[in-house]
Amino acid sequence: VEGAAKARDNAGMAFSDTFFMTLRNLYIQRDDYAGTISIAFAGATDPSEMVKDMSISPFNIGNEIMLEDFTAPETRELTQLVEVAGIIATEDLHQAIYSWAGGHPYLTQWICQALEKKAHRTGSTLMTAQHVETVIERSVFNRANPLNNVKHMARVLSNLSPQAATFWARLRAGQLLHQDEVGDNILRELYLSGAIKILPDDRVVIRNRIYEKAFGKR
């Protein structure tokens, strides 16, 4: 979605509005064409902001697809696949991955990949929670070259609106926030940033332990 919104033509002019309106026109005129076309955009965005020109209608023909974090059992289905790479994983390894990533799809996969690389590099097949701690400390929080996902999150959080930045600062400071304390627009902005999650009891918290350490109180 971000790439489409920033796209430029050969003259350097933005054409994202034209692109999205073309898709909408195809949808409106769908009875005039044979066959079906399905288009999926990957990324986190507010659909109402996909069209920038306020004088034309918003892009209102799509459906949001929400990708929530994995649950602990769902995470286990993924992390147990390290065995395919020849890794003998102790039970606390699976627990450590979930403890750090909190079910974040990309971070969970990244940790598994990092463990696989470590196993191939060192020849070690038996891995425990300590190996998880090591790859996270040496790679995710590497001061010279932190994980790309962490760098991306830092850029996103530096561009929050002043109102959202205020609530984010409170979360970083360790304050407890509930959903009803945050306006819907601000809550949506924070949610779309990827930095928070809302617990079943309506508490708003930093999304996972990795983000807590990377962006929480010092």
PDB file of C-alpha atoms in Angstrom:
ATOM      1  CA  VAL A   1       0.000   0.000   0.000  1.00  0.00           C
ATOM      2  CA  GLU A   2       2.786   2.407   0.928  1.00  0.00           C
ATOM      3  CA  GLY A   3       4.528   1.860  -2.397  1.00  0.00           C
ATOM      4  CA  ALA A   4       1.337   2.511  -4.363  1.00  0.00           C
ATOM      5  CA  ALA A   5       0.648   5.686  -2.390  1.00  0.00           C
ATOM      6  CA  LYS A   6       4.131   7.049  -3.123  1.00  0.00           C
ATOM      7  CA  ALA A   7       4.296   6.015  -6.785  1.00  0.00           C
ATOM      8  CA  ARG A   8       5.204   8.666  -9.356  1.00  0.00           C
ATOM      9  CA  ASP A   9       4.856   8.826 -13.129  1.00  0.00           C
ATOM     10  CA  ASN A  10       7.681   9.670 -15.553  1.00  0.00           C
ATOM     11  CA  ALA A  11       7.151  13.354 -14.872  1.00  0.00           C
ATOM     12  CA  GLY A  12       7.521  12.826 -11.159  1.00  0.00           C
ATOM     13  CA  MET A  13       3.831  13.428 -10.462  1.00  0.00           C
ATOM     14  CA  ALA A  14       1.844  11.299  -8.027  1.00  0.00           C
ATOM     15  CA  PHE A  15      -0.654   9.018  -9.721  1.00  0.00           C
ATOM     16  CA  SER A  16      -1.871   6.980  -6.740  1.00  0.00           C
ATOM     17  CA  ASP A  17      -5.298   8.663  -6.771  1.00  0.00           C
ATOM     18  CA  THR A  18      -5.711   7.865 -10.466  1.00  0.00           C
ATOM     19  CA  PHE A  19      -4.625   4.273  -9.844  1.00  0.00           C
ATOM     20  CA  PHE A  20      -7.100   3.704  -7.014  1.00  0.00           C
ATOM     21  CA  MET A  21      -9.900   5.446  -8.903  1.00  0.00           C
ATOM     22  CA  THR A  22      -9.236   3.210 -11.919  1.00  0.00           C
ATOM     23  CA  LEU A  23      -9.673   0.181  -9.682  1.00  0.00           C
ATOM     24  CA  ARG A  24     -12.884   1.616  -8.292  1.00  0.00           C
ATOM     25  CA  ASN A  25     -14.227   2.323 -11.778  1.00  0.00           C
ATOM     26  CA  LEU A  26     -13.469  -1.258 -12.803  1.00  0.00           C
ATOM     27  CA  TYR A  27     -15.445  -2.407  -9.779  1.00  0.00           C
ATOM     28  CA  ILE A  28     -18.390  -0.130 -10.556  1.00  0.00           C
ATOM     29  CA  GLN A  29     -18.408  -1.303 -14.181  1.00  0.00           C
ATOM     30  CA  ARG A  30     -17.777  -4.955 -13.325  1.00  0.00           C
ATOM     31  CA  ASP A  31     -20.929  -6.110 -15.126  1.00  0.00           C
ATOM     32  CA  ASP A  32     -19.420  -4.841 -18.372  1.00  0.00           C
ATOM     33  CA  TYR A  33     -16.497  -7.244 -18.219  1.00  0.00           C
ATOM     34  CA  ALA A  34     -16.115 -11.007 -18.244  1.00  0.00           C
ATOM     35  CA  GLY A  35     -14.085 -12.763 -15.574  1.00  0.00           C
ATOM     36  CA  THR A  36     -12.922 -11.736 -12.134  1.00  0.00           C
ATOM     37  CA  ILE A  37      -9.897  -9.856 -10.897  1.00  0.00           C
ATOM     38  CA  SER A  38      -8.808  -9.824  -7.250  1.00  0.00           C
ATOM     39  CA  ILE A  39      -6.158  -7.434  -5.966  1.00  0.00           C
ATOM     40  CA  ALA A  40      -4.601  -7.530  -2.509  1.00  0.00           C
ATOM     41  CA  PHE A  41      -2.479  -4.745  -1.026  1.00  0.00           C
ATOM     42  CA  ALA A  42       0.015  -5.623   1.668  1.00  0.00           C
ATOM     43  CA  GLY A  43       0.700  -3.099   4.393  1.00  0.00           C
ATOM     44  CA  ALA A  44      -0.910  -1.263   7.260  1.00  0.00           C
ATOM     45  CA  THR A  45      -2.954   1.766   6.335  1.00  0.00           C
ATOM     46  CA  ASP A  46      -6.272   3.476   6.877  1.00  0.00           C
ATOM     47  CA  PRO A  47      -8.350   2.875   3.708  1.00  0.00           C
ATOM     48  CA  SER A  48      -9.821   6.364   4.012  1.00  0.00           C
ATOM     49  CA  GLU A  49      -6.337   7.818   3.492  1.00  0.00           C
ATOM     50  CA  MET A  50      -5.455   5.905   0.337  1.00  0.00           C
ATOM     51  CA  VAL A  51      -6.907   8.660  -1.867  1.00  0.00           C
ATOM     52  CA  LYS A  52      -5.277  12.003  -1.116  1.00  0.00           C
ATOM     53  CA  ASP A  53      -7.463  14.339  -3.189  1.00  0.00           C
ATOM     54  CA  MET A  54     -10.306  15.387  -0.881  1.00  0.00           C
ATOM     55  CA  SER A  55     -12.414  16.519  -3.853  1.00  0.00           C
ATOM     56  CA  ILE A  56     -13.012  12.950  -5.020  1.00  0.00           C
ATOM     57  CA  SER A  57     -14.574  10.002  -3.272  1.00  0.00           C
ATOM     58  CA  PRO A  58     -12.396   7.798  -1.038  1.00  0.00           C
ATOM     59  CA  PHE A  59     -11.358   4.284  -1.983  1.00  0.00           C
ATOM     60  CA  ASN A  60     -14.322   2.551  -0.383  1.00  0.00           C
ATOM     61  CA  ILE A  61     -14.732  -0.691  -2.307  1.00  0.00           C
ATOM     62  CA  GLY A  62     -12.170  -2.861  -0.545  1.00  0.00           C
ATOM     63  CA  ASN A  63     -12.307  -5.003   2.562  1.00  0.00           C
ATOM     64  CA  GLU A  64      -9.806  -4.750   5.372  1.00  0.00           C
ATOM     65  CA  ILE A  65      -7.912  -7.936   6.183  1.00  0.00           C
ATOM     66  CA  MET A  66      -6.712  -7.953   9.777  1.00  0.00           C
ATOM     67  CA  LEU A  67      -3.582  -9.985  10.514  1.00  0.00           C
ATOM     68  CA  GLU A  68      -3.456 -10.430  14.259  1.00  0.00           C
ATOM     69  CA  ASP A  69      -0.509 -11.790  16.189  1.00  0.00           C
ATOM     70  CA  PHE A  70      -0.249 -15.546  16.536  1.00  0.00           C
ATOM     71  CA  THR A  71      -1.500 -17.139  19.717  1.00  0.00           C
ATOM     72  CA  ALA A  72       0.921 -19.301  21.708  1.00  0.00           C
ATOM     73  CA  PRO A  73      -0.367 -22.554  20.081  1.00  0.00           C
ATOM     74  CA  GLU A  74      -0.212 -20.962  16.615  1.00  0.00           C
ATOM     75  CA  THR A  75       3.325 -19.767  17.296  1.00  0.00           C
ATOM     76  CA  ARG A  76       4.287 -23.290  18.333  1.00  0.00           C
ATOM     77  CA  GLU A  77       3.042 -24.642  14.989  1.00  0.00           C
ATOM     78  CA  LEU A  78       5.553 -22.358  13.307  1.00  0.00           C
ATOM     79  CA  THR A  79       8.510 -22.620  15.683  1.00  0.00           C
ATOM     80  CA  GLN A  80       8.458 -26.413  15.733  1.00  0.00           C
ATOM     81  CA  LEU A  81       9.396 -26.281  12.053  1.00  0.00           C
ATOM     82  CA  VAL A  82      12.982 -25.463  13.090  1.00  0.00           C
ATOM     83  CA  GLU A  83      13.291 -29.232  13.356  1.00  0.00           C
ATOM     84  CA  VAL A  84      13.130 -29.352   9.549  1.00  0.00           C
ATOM     85  CA  ALA A  85      16.450 -27.471   9.593  1.00  0.00           C
ATOM     86  CA  GLY A  86      17.941 -30.186  11.777  1.00  0.00           C
ATOM     87  CA  ILE A  87      17.595 -28.262  15.040  1.00  0.00           C
ATOM     88  CA  ILE A  88      16.754 -30.190  18.196  1.00  0.00           C
ATOM     89  CA  ALA A  89      14.687 -27.656  20.117  1.00  0.00           C
ATOM     90  CA  THR A  90      14.060 -27.785  23.842  1.00  0.00           C
ATOM     91  CA  GLU A  91      10.640 -26.832  25.134  1.00  0.00           C
ATOM     92  CA  ASP A  92      11.941 -23.594  26.620  1.00  0.00           C
ATOM     93  CA  LEU A  93      13.135 -22.506  23.147  1.00  0.00           C
ATOM     94  CA  HIS A  94       9.552 -22.380  21.896  1.00  0.00           C
ATOM     95  CA  GLN A  95       8.462 -20.533  25.021  1.00  0.00           C
ATOM     96  CA  ALA A  96      11.307 -18.021  24.675  1.00  0.00           C
ATOM     97  CA  ILE A  97      10.422 -17.205  21.073  1.00  0.00           C
ATOM     98  CA  TYR A  98       6.822 -16.499  22.041  1.00  0.00           C
ATOM     99  CA  SER A  99       7.932 -14.555  25.108  1.00  0.00           C
ATOM    100  CA  TRP A 100      10.055 -12.198  23.008  1.00  0.00           C
ATOM    101  CA  ALA A 101       7.992 -11.870  19.803  1.00  0.00           C
ATOM    102  CA  GLY A 102       4.545 -12.193  21.360  1.00  0.00           C
ATOM    103  CA  GLY A 103       3.241 -13.901  18.231  1.00  0.00           C
ATOM    104  CA  HIS A 104       4.398 -11.117  15.880  1.00  0.00           C
ATOM    105  CA  PRO A 105       4.440 -12.983  12.523  1.00  0.00           C
ATOM    106  CA  TYR A 106       7.582 -11.426  11.057  1.00  0.00           C
ATOM    107  CA  LEU A 107       9.625 -11.400  14.273  1.00  0.00           C
ATOM    108  CA  THR A 108       8.689 -15.018  14.999  1.00  0.00           C
ATOM    109  CA  GLN A 109       9.851 -16.103  11.556  1.00  0.00           C
ATOM    110  CA  TRP A 110      12.986 -13.976  11.815  1.00  0.00           C
ATOM    111  CA  ILE A 111      14.042 -15.587  15.109  1.00  0.00           C
ATOM    112  CA  CYS A 112      13.542 -19.060  13.617  1.00  0.00           C
ATOM    113  CA  GLN A 113      15.629 -18.082  10.587  1.00  0.00           C
ATOM    114  CA  ALA A 114      18.374 -16.640  12.809  1.00  0.00           C
ATOM    115  CA  LEU A 115      18.484 -19.876  14.802  1.00  0.00           C
ATOM    116  CA  GLU A 116      18.768 -21.893  11.601  1.00  0.00           C
ATOM    117  CA  LYS A 117      21.682 -19.742  10.403  1.00  0.00           C
ATOM    118  CA  LYS A 118      23.383 -20.102  13.772  1.00  0.00           C
ATOM    119  CA  ALA A 119      22.982 -23.865  13.666  1.00  0.00           C
ATOM    120  CA  HIS A 120      24.492 -24.079  10.192  1.00  0.00           C
ATOM    121  CA  ARG A 121      27.348 -21.752  11.140  1.00  0.00           C
ATOM    122  CA  THR A 122      28.308 -23.442  14.404  1.00  0.00           C
ATOM    123  CA  GLY A 123      27.247 -27.010  13.693  1.00  0.00           C
ATOM    124  CA  SER A 124      25.193 -26.982  16.885  1.00  0.00           C
ATOM    125  CA  THR A 125      21.923 -28.897  16.665  1.00  0.00           C
ATOM    126  CA  LEU A 126      20.635 -28.736  20.246  1.00  0.00           C
ATOM    127  CA  MET A 127      19.213 -25.292  20.959  1.00  0.00           C
ATOM    128  CA  THR A 128      17.598 -23.799  24.045  1.00  0.00           C
ATOM    129  CA  ALA A 129      16.086 -20.534  25.248  1.00  0.00           C
ATOM    130  CA  GLN A 130      19.629 -19.216  25.747  1.00  0.00           C
ATOM    131  CA  HIS A 131      20.250 -19.418  22.019  1.00  0.00           C
ATOM    132  CA  VAL A 132      17.109 -17.339  21.447  1.00  0.00           C
ATOM    133  CA  GLU A 133      18.363 -14.728  23.917  1.00  0.00           C
ATOM    134  CA  THR A 134      21.747 -14.641  22.184  1.00  0.00           C
ATOM    135  CA  VAL A 135      20.504 -14.120  18.620  1.00  0.00           C
ATOM    136  CA  ILE A 136      18.084 -11.418  19.765  1.00  0.00           C
ATOM    137  CA  GLU A 137      20.682  -9.518  21.780  1.00  0.00           C
ATOM    138  CA  ARG A 138      23.342  -9.730  19.080  1.00  0.00           C
ATOM    139  CA  SER A 139      21.128  -9.043  16.075  1.00  0.00           C
ATOM    140  CA  VAL A 140      17.877  -7.303  17.006  1.00  0.00           C
ATOM    141  CA  PHE A 141      19.524  -4.904  19.453  1.00  0.00           C
ATOM    142  CA  ASN A 142      22.833  -4.530  17.638  1.00  0.00           C
ATOM    143  CA  ARG A 143      23.600  -0.824  18.097  1.00  0.00           C
ATOM    144  CA  ALA A 144      25.632  -0.628  14.912  1.00  0.00           C
ATOM    145  CA  ASN A 145      23.086  -2.403  12.730  1.00  0.00           C
ATOM    146  CA  PRO A 146      19.754  -3.199  14.410  1.00  0.00           C
ATOM    147  CA  LEU A 147      17.137  -5.399  12.799  1.00  0.00           C
ATOM    148  CA  ASN A 148      15.436  -3.723   9.816  1.00  0.00           C
ATOM    149  CA  ASN A 149      12.028  -4.196  11.407  1.00  0.00           C
ATOM    150  CA  VAL A 150      13.177  -2.271  14.486  1.00  0.00           C
ATOM    151  CA  LYS A 151      14.626   0.508  12.319  1.00  0.00           C
ATOM    152  CA  HIS A 152      11.365   0.689  10.372  1.00  0.00           C
ATOM    153  CA  MET A 153       9.362   0.920  13.591  1.00  0.00           C
ATOM    154  CA  ALA A 154      11.625   3.731  14.812  1.00  0.00           C
ATOM    155  CA  ARG A 155      10.880   5.709  11.637  1.00  0.00           C
ATOM    156  CA  VAL A 156       7.137   5.103  11.926  1.00  0.00           C
ATOM    157  CA  LEU A 157       7.041   6.134  15.584  1.00  0.00           C
ATOM    158  CA  SER A 158       9.029   9.281  14.889  1.00  0.00           C
ATOM    159  CA  ASN A 159       6.264  10.395  12.493  1.00  0.00           C
ATOM    160  CA  LEU A 160       3.258   9.929  14.777  1.00  0.00           C
ATOM    161  CA  SER A 161       0.844  12.812  15.112  1.00  0.00           C
ATOM    162  CA  PRO A 162       1.417  14.924  18.252  1.00  0.00           C
ATOM    163  CA  GLN A 163      -1.674  13.439  19.902  1.00  0.00           C
ATOM    164  CA  ALA A 164      -0.644   9.832  19.187  1.00  0.00           C
ATOM    165  CA  ALA A 165       2.945  10.590  20.200  1.00  0.00           C
ATOM    166  CA  THR A 166       1.681  11.742  23.609  1.00  0.00           C
ATOM    167  CA  PHE A 167      -0.045   8.427  24.292  1.00  0.00           C
ATOM    168  CA  TRP A 168       2.939   6.521  22.924  1.00  0.00           C
ATOM    169  CA  ALA A 169       5.196   8.390  25.358  1.00  0.00           C
ATOM    170  CA  ARG A 170       2.922   7.326  28.214  1.00  0.00           C
ATOM    171  CA  LEU A 171       3.150   3.696  27.123  1.00  0.00           C
ATOM    172  CA  ARG A 172       6.935   3.948  26.860  1.00  0.00           C
ATOM    173  CA  ALA A 173       7.029   5.310  30.389  1.00  0.00           C
ATOM    174  CA  GLY A 174       5.217   2.214  31.604  1.00  0.00           C
ATOM    175  CA  GLN A 175       1.851   3.836  32.308  1.00  0.00           C
ATOM    176  CA  LEU A 176      -1.284   1.725  32.170  1.00  0.00           C
ATOM    177  CA  LEU A 177      -3.717   2.804  29.464  1.00  0.00           C
ATOM    178  CA  HIS A 178      -7.177   1.510  28.661  1.00  0.00           C
ATOM    179  CA  GLN A 179      -8.888   1.666  25.319  1.00  0.00           C
ATOM    180  CA  ASP A 180     -11.550   4.122  26.509  1.00  0.00           C
ATOM    181  CA  GLU A 181      -8.830   6.644  27.433  1.00  0.00           C
ATOM    182  CA  VAL A 182      -7.674   6.944  23.830  1.00  0.00           C
ATOM    183  CA  GLY A 183      -9.783   8.485  21.071  1.00  0.00           C
ATOM    184  CA  ASP A 184     -10.720   6.192  18.199  1.00  0.00           C
ATOM    185  CA  ASN A 185      -8.587   8.055  15.632  1.00  0.00           C
ATOM    186  CA  ILE A 186      -5.518   8.063  17.849  1.00  0.00           C
ATOM    187  CA  LEU A 187      -6.023   4.422  18.793  1.00  0.00           C
ATOM    188  CA  ARG A 188      -6.281   3.506  15.121  1.00  0.00           C
ATOM    189  CA  GLU A 189      -3.104   5.446  14.305  1.00  0.00           C
ATOM    190  CA  LEU A 190      -1.182   3.694  17.069  1.00  0.00           C
ATOM    191  CA  TYR A 191      -2.585   0.311  16.044  1.00  0.00           C
ATOM    192  CA  LEU A 192      -1.669   0.844  12.390  1.00  0.00           C
ATOM    193  CA  SER A 193       1.844   1.806  13.421  1.00  0.00           C
ATOM    194  CA  GLY A 194       2.270  -1.800  14.548  1.00  0.00           C
ATOM    195  CA  ALA A 195       3.624  -0.751  17.926  1.00  0.00           C
ATOM    196  CA  ILE A 196       0.675  -1.636  20.169  1.00  0.00           C
ATOM    197  CA  LYS A 197      -1.940  -4.258  20.784  1.00  0.00           C
ATOM    198  CA  ILE A 198      -5.205  -4.235  22.701  1.00  0.00           C
ATOM    199  CA  LEU A 199      -5.636  -6.960  25.283  1.00  0.00           C
ATOM    200  CA  PRO A 200      -8.990  -8.683  25.972  1.00  0.00           C
ATOM    201  CA  ASP A 201      -9.403  -6.543  29.110  1.00  0.00           C
ATOM    202  CA  ASP A 202      -9.131  -3.389  26.912  1.00  0.00           C
ATOM    203  CA  ARG A 203      -5.636  -2.500  28.093  1.00  0.00           C
ATOM    204  CA  VAL A 204      -3.454  -0.848  25.458  1.00  0.00           C
ATOM    205  CA  VAL A 205       0.113  -2.150  25.656  1.00  0.00           C
ATOM    206  CA  ILE A 206       3.344  -2.164  23.672  1.00  0.00           C
ATOM    207  CA  ARG A 207       2.995  -4.994  21.197  1.00  0.00           C
ATOM    208  CA  ASN A 208       5.756  -7.331  22.321  1.00  0.00           C
ATOM    209  CA  ARG A 209       8.814  -7.683  24.499  1.00  0.00           C
ATOM    210  CA  ILE A 210      11.190  -6.828  21.655  1.00  0.00           C
ATOM    211  CA  TYR A 211       9.467  -3.480  21.105  1.00  0.00           C
ATOM    212  CA  GLU A 212       9.331  -2.908  24.852  1.00  0.00           C
ATOM    213  CA  LYS A 213      13.104  -3.231  25.069  1.00  0.00           C
ATOM    214  CA  ALA A 214      13.770  -1.295  21.860  1.00  0.00           C
ATOM    215  CA  PHE A 215      11.414   1.606  22.534  1.00  0.00           C
ATOM    216  CA  GLY A 216      10.358   1.417  26.178  1.00  0.00           C
ATOM    217  CA  LYS A 217      11.640   3.433  29.094  1.00  0.00           C
ATOM    218  CA  ARG A 218      15.411   3.568  29.448  1.00  0.00           C
TER     219      ARG A 218
END
